[in-house]
Short mmCIF file of C-alpha atoms in Angstrom, two decimals:
data_model
loop_
_atom_site.label_atom_id
_atom_site.label_comp_id
_atom_site.label_asym_id
_atom_site.label_seq_id
_atom_site.Cartn_x
_atom_site.Cartn_y
_atom_site.Cartn_z
CA MET A 3 87.34 36.10 118.88
CA ASP A 4 86.35 37.57 115.59
CA LYS A 5 83.46 39.27 117.16
CA LYS A 6 85.68 40.81 119.85
CA LYS A 7 88.13 41.96 117.27
CA SER A 8 85.18 43.44 115.23
CA THR A 9 83.90 45.27 118.33
CA ALA A 10 87.31 46.62 119.16
CA SER A 11 87.73 47.83 115.53
CA VAL A 12 84.39 49.61 115.58
CA ILE A 13 85.32 51.29 118.93
CA MET A 14 88.71 52.41 117.51
CA VAL A 15 87.10 53.82 114.39
CA ILE A 16 84.63 55.78 116.48
CA ALA A 17 87.30 57.04 118.65
CA ILE A 18 89.35 58.27 115.62
CA VAL A 19 86.31 59.93 114.12
CA LEU A 20 85.63 61.72 117.50
CA LEU A 21 89.17 62.87 117.69
CA LEU A 22 89.00 64.23 114.16
CA VAL A 23 85.80 66.09 114.88
CA ILE A 24 87.21 67.60 117.99
CA THR A 25 90.46 68.54 116.21
CA LEU A 26 88.60 70.16 113.20
CA ILE A 27 86.09 72.16 115.13
CA PRO A 28 87.35 75.74 114.95
CA GLU A 29 88.10 77.26 118.32
CA ASP A 30 86.02 80.34 119.24
CA LYS A 31 88.22 83.35 118.87
CA GLU A 32 88.36 85.74 121.89
CA PRO A 33 86.47 88.96 121.10
CA ALA A 34 88.78 91.79 120.16
CA ALA A 35 89.60 94.11 123.05
CA GLY A 36 90.88 97.60 123.42
CA ILE A 37 91.54 99.66 120.28
CA ALA A 38 91.37 96.40 118.14
CA ALA A 39 87.57 96.14 118.91
CA HIS A 40 86.99 99.18 116.77
CA ARG A 41 87.17 99.66 112.99
CA ILE A 42 86.85 103.45 112.73
CA VAL A 43 89.47 106.08 113.61
CA ALA A 44 87.82 109.60 113.62
CA HIS A 45 90.23 111.77 111.59
CA ALA A 46 90.97 115.17 113.22
CA MET A 47 88.56 114.12 115.99
CA GLY A 48 85.84 113.50 113.50
CA GLY A 49 83.95 115.54 110.97
CA ILE A 50 80.90 117.53 112.12
CA ASN A 51 78.04 118.94 109.97
CA GLY A 52 80.01 118.19 106.78
CA HIS A 53 83.23 119.93 108.07
CA ALA A 54 86.51 118.00 108.37
CA TYR A 55 89.84 118.94 110.02
CA THR A 56 88.20 120.77 112.90
CA ASN A 57 89.84 118.92 115.84
CA ALA A 58 86.89 120.35 117.72
CA VAL A 59 85.60 119.28 121.09
CA GLU A 60 82.00 119.05 119.57
CA GLY A 61 83.35 116.88 116.72
CA PHE A 62 84.62 114.42 119.28
CA ILE A 63 81.34 114.34 121.15
CA ALA A 64 79.20 114.05 118.07
CA ASN A 65 81.21 111.10 116.65
CA TYR A 66 81.30 109.41 120.05
CA GLU A 67 77.53 109.51 120.13
CA GLN A 68 77.52 107.74 116.84
CA GLY A 69 79.51 104.80 118.23
CA THR A 70 83.04 105.93 117.42
CA ARG A 71 85.54 105.26 120.09
CA VAL A 72 88.95 106.04 118.47
CA PHE A 73 89.94 109.60 117.70
CA GLU A 74 92.99 110.73 115.81
CA VAL A 75 93.97 114.31 116.92
CA ASP A 76 96.33 116.68 115.22
CA LEU A 77 98.76 118.25 117.73
CA LEU A 78 101.00 121.20 117.26
CA PHE A 79 102.77 123.76 119.44
CA THR A 80 101.56 127.30 119.60
CA GLY A 81 104.02 130.17 119.46
CA ASP A 82 104.36 130.06 123.17
CA GLN A 83 104.80 126.28 123.29
CA LYS A 84 101.42 125.05 124.33
CA LEU A 85 100.21 121.77 122.69
CA VAL A 86 96.93 122.29 120.86
CA ALA A 87 94.69 120.44 118.48
CA ARG A 88 95.39 121.96 115.01
CA HIS A 89 96.24 120.29 111.69
CA GLU A 90 98.46 123.09 110.37
CA TRP A 91 99.12 126.81 110.51
CA SER A 92 98.21 128.13 107.13
CA LYS A 93 95.83 130.65 105.51
CA ASP A 94 93.93 127.70 103.80
CA MET A 95 93.38 126.13 107.26
CA THR A 96 92.29 129.54 108.63
CA LYS A 97 89.73 129.78 105.89
CA GLN A 98 88.64 126.11 106.22
CA LEU A 99 87.96 126.75 109.91
CA GLY A 100 86.08 129.93 109.21
CA GLN A 101 88.35 132.05 111.28
CA GLN A 102 88.91 134.91 108.89
CA GLU A 103 86.61 137.17 110.84
CA VAL A 104 87.94 136.35 114.30
CA LEU A 105 91.73 136.64 113.44
CA PRO A 106 93.53 139.71 112.22
CA ALA A 107 94.79 139.62 108.69
CA ASP A 108 98.41 139.43 109.92
CA LYS A 109 97.70 136.31 112.03
CA GLN A 110 95.97 134.26 109.34
CA GLY A 111 98.43 131.61 108.27
CA GLU A 112 100.74 132.38 111.23
CA VAL A 113 101.54 130.29 114.29
CA LEU A 114 99.19 131.52 116.89
CA ASP A 115 99.89 132.00 120.62
CA TYR A 116 97.85 129.89 122.98
CA ALA A 117 95.33 132.65 123.92
CA GLU A 118 94.78 133.56 120.31
CA PHE A 119 94.21 129.92 119.43
CA MET A 120 91.73 129.21 122.24
CA ASP A 121 89.84 132.50 121.76
CA SER A 122 89.17 131.77 118.03
CA PRO A 123 85.98 129.65 117.64
CA ILE A 124 85.89 127.17 114.81
CA LEU A 125 83.31 128.09 112.09
CA GLY A 126 81.82 130.41 114.59
CA LEU A 127 80.35 127.50 116.57
CA TYR A 128 82.87 124.98 117.78
CA SER A 129 85.49 124.87 120.55
CA PRO A 130 89.17 124.62 120.00
CA ALA A 131 90.97 122.04 121.99
CA ASP A 132 94.33 121.89 123.74
CA ILE A 133 96.02 118.83 125.30
CA GLU A 134 94.21 119.62 128.57
CA LYS A 135 90.79 119.51 127.05
CA ILE A 136 91.64 116.34 125.24
CA MET A 137 92.55 114.72 128.48
CA ASP A 138 89.42 115.97 130.05
CA LEU A 139 87.48 114.28 127.20
CA MET A 140 89.34 110.99 127.92
CA MET A 141 88.35 111.27 131.58
CA ALA A 142 84.74 111.92 130.71
CA TYR A 143 84.58 109.20 128.07
CA PRO A 144 86.57 106.19 129.64
CA ASP A 145 86.23 103.91 126.67
CA ALA A 146 87.66 106.40 124.21
CA TYR A 147 91.16 106.19 122.59
CA ILE A 148 93.41 108.90 121.22
CA VAL A 149 95.69 108.36 118.17
CA THR A 150 98.22 111.24 118.21
CA ASP A 151 99.20 112.98 114.89
CA THR A 152 102.08 115.18 116.23
CA LYS A 153 103.56 116.09 112.81
CA GLU A 154 107.13 116.60 114.10
CA VAL A 155 109.94 114.22 113.27
CA GLU A 156 113.00 116.08 114.77
CA ALA A 157 114.05 114.26 117.87
CA GLY A 158 114.00 117.22 120.28
CA LEU A 159 110.48 118.33 119.24
CA VAL A 160 109.13 114.72 119.36
CA THR A 161 110.51 114.27 122.81
CA GLN A 162 109.15 117.72 123.95
CA GLN A 163 105.58 116.94 122.50
CA PHE A 164 105.37 113.56 124.19
CA GLU A 165 106.62 114.82 127.46
CA VAL A 166 103.76 117.23 127.46
CA ILE A 167 101.30 114.55 126.55
CA VAL A 168 102.51 112.21 129.22
CA GLU A 169 102.49 114.91 131.86
CA ALA A 170 99.02 115.99 131.14
CA ALA A 171 97.76 112.40 131.35
CA GLU A 172 99.61 111.59 134.54
CA ARG A 173 98.23 114.72 136.28
CA ARG A 174 94.78 113.34 135.87
CA ASP A 175 95.24 109.49 135.90
CA PRO A 176 98.25 107.55 134.71
CA SER A 177 95.95 104.88 133.29
CA LEU A 178 94.88 107.29 130.60
CA LEU A 179 98.33 106.42 128.97
CA LYS A 180 96.92 102.99 128.13
CA ARG A 181 94.37 104.71 125.87
CA ILE A 182 96.85 106.89 123.98
CA VAL A 183 98.29 105.43 120.76
CA PRO A 184 101.24 107.43 119.22
CA GLN A 185 101.36 107.62 115.53
CA ILE A 186 104.95 107.42 114.28
CA TYR A 187 106.32 108.62 110.96
CA SER A 188 109.55 106.60 110.87
CA ARG A 189 110.97 103.62 112.58
CA GLU A 190 113.51 105.83 114.41
CA MET A 191 110.63 107.79 115.97
CA LEU A 192 109.61 104.72 118.04
CA ASP A 193 112.84 104.91 120.03
CA MET A 194 112.36 108.65 120.52
CA ILE A 195 108.97 108.17 122.05
CA ARG A 196 110.02 105.14 124.20
CA LYS A 197 112.62 107.34 125.88
CA VAL A 198 109.63 109.29 127.26
CA HIS A 199 107.03 106.51 127.82
CA VAL A 200 106.51 102.94 126.54
CA PHE A 201 103.03 103.03 125.19
CA PRO A 202 101.16 99.69 124.80
CA LYS A 203 100.52 100.24 121.13
CA VAL A 204 101.89 102.44 118.29
CA ILE A 205 100.67 102.98 114.70
CA TYR A 206 103.31 103.49 112.01
CA THR A 207 102.02 105.68 109.22
CA LEU A 208 103.64 105.19 105.91
CA TYR A 209 102.75 108.40 104.20
CA GLN A 210 106.18 109.95 104.87
CA SER A 211 108.12 106.74 104.77
CA GLU A 212 110.36 105.45 102.00
CA ASP A 213 110.54 102.00 103.59
CA SER A 214 109.94 98.98 101.36
CA ASP A 215 107.16 96.56 102.08
CA GLU A 216 109.72 94.09 103.38
CA VAL A 217 111.36 96.55 105.71
CA VAL A 218 107.88 97.52 107.15
CA THR A 219 106.84 93.95 107.59
CA GLN A 220 110.14 93.20 109.46
CA PHE A 221 109.56 96.24 111.63
CA VAL A 222 106.15 94.88 112.58
CA LYS A 223 107.64 91.53 113.49
CA GLU A 224 110.23 93.20 115.69
CA THR A 225 108.07 95.75 117.41
CA GLY A 226 104.48 94.70 117.32
CA ALA A 227 103.49 98.08 115.65
CA ASP A 228 100.21 98.49 113.76
CA ILE A 229 100.26 100.10 110.32
CA THR A 230 98.29 102.82 108.52
CA MET A 231 98.75 103.66 104.86
CA SER A 232 97.00 105.34 101.94
CA ASP A 233 94.65 103.26 99.86
CA ASP A 234 97.07 103.12 96.81
CA ARG A 235 99.69 101.29 98.83
CA ALA A 236 97.19 98.87 100.35
CA THR A 237 97.59 95.92 98.00
CA LYS A 238 96.23 92.52 99.06
CA SER A 239 99.65 91.01 99.10
CA PHE A 240 101.13 93.74 101.51
CA VAL A 241 98.10 93.85 103.73
CA GLN A 242 98.32 89.95 104.14
CA LYS A 243 102.04 90.12 104.84
CA LEU A 244 101.50 92.73 107.58
CA LYS A 245 98.67 90.71 109.17
CA ARG A 246 100.73 87.54 109.15
CA ALA A 247 103.47 89.53 110.94
CA GLY A 248 100.93 90.47 113.57
CA ALA A 249 99.88 93.97 112.58
CA ARG A 250 96.45 95.51 112.56
CA VAL A 251 96.15 97.38 109.34
CA TYR A 252 94.47 100.70 108.76
CA VAL A 253 94.02 102.82 105.71
CA HIS A 254 93.56 106.65 105.53
CA THR A 255 91.60 108.78 104.92
CA ILE A 256 88.52 107.07 103.50
CA ASN A 257 85.09 108.61 103.39
CA ASP A 258 83.49 106.37 100.64
CA GLU A 259 81.58 103.51 102.14
CA LYS A 260 81.98 101.37 98.99
CA GLU A 261 85.80 101.78 99.16
CA ILE A 262 85.67 100.78 102.84
CA VAL A 263 83.87 97.52 101.79
CA GLN A 264 86.42 96.88 99.07
CA LEU A 265 89.38 97.46 101.27
CA SER A 266 87.89 95.27 104.08
CA ARG A 267 87.83 92.39 101.60
CA LEU A 268 91.54 92.85 101.09
CA GLY A 269 91.97 92.29 104.80
CA VAL A 270 92.16 95.92 106.03
CA ASP A 271 91.04 96.12 109.61
CA GLY A 272 90.27 99.67 110.21
CA PHE A 273 89.74 103.17 108.49
CA TYR A 274 90.64 106.66 109.29
CA THR A 275 87.67 108.76 108.10
CA ASP A 276 86.01 112.08 108.51
CA PHE A 277 82.44 111.18 108.16
CA VAL A 278 81.87 107.31 108.63
CA SER A 279 80.95 106.33 112.12
CA GLU A 280 81.33 103.07 113.96
CA ASP A 281 77.57 102.74 113.88
CA ASP A 282 77.66 103.17 110.12
CA MET A 283 79.91 100.15 109.81
CA ASP A 284 77.31 97.87 111.28
CA ARG A 285 74.90 98.46 108.39
CA LEU A 286 77.37 98.12 105.58
CA ARG A 287 76.72 95.02 103.42
CA GLY A 288 79.55 92.78 102.45
CA LEU A 289 81.66 94.03 105.32
CA GLY A 290 83.23 91.32 107.51
CA ARG A 291 85.28 91.65 110.63
CA ASN A 292 88.97 90.81 110.01
#
């Protein structure tokens, strides 16, 4: 009888140990999919030959060839209401894009018409892009994503811009809309965009926002939005709160690889950058996937 009890006890102990082992073995996480599979967002379609803010077709292609798959693009209306890839209408931007020789003096710093914009090469070499060319790039590169930086916050203009974006996508292939990620500048802007189209993912950028950390975290819980912010706001505490709420957290605009590693250790998932490619991320030491 004692021997039977002893055997039963041993079997029970083995069963408990096996149960604990099975319970404690971490489950393999599913690999990240979609935009979450990528850590780099090419700022203004990506820098090219040391030049930032170009929003040029060639910048997109050059950065794509270096493994980058997510591209932020600046979008503004021309004087005749065509949506084009331009960061701002200013004399400084005209100079930065090397367009002093191709634009008359009275047009430098002014809002250009569509033909003037498209007929003005960037730095004498690169091709300006409008929303149509951007959609053509998305068709040609079917694993690329676009993050919109549309600048406007007034409801009428926001609606108008996103109507143009949605129409341009739908004319080619409605599935393109799954790879377009609106960047919003306020919580209210999400409702403006959703009246036009409900995109699978949005990124709330905090650079214009006065929302507290608590308000932003609650917004993430309610909407599922991802977040991008400047490096000076990206404290470990705030980043971790956002991640627990379900957000993917980005920081902009970071071109220093050491800073990328440091921010990654705080839990930051991705980085808007001019000159660091997705391929570069694979060689950085001390950089873990979050």
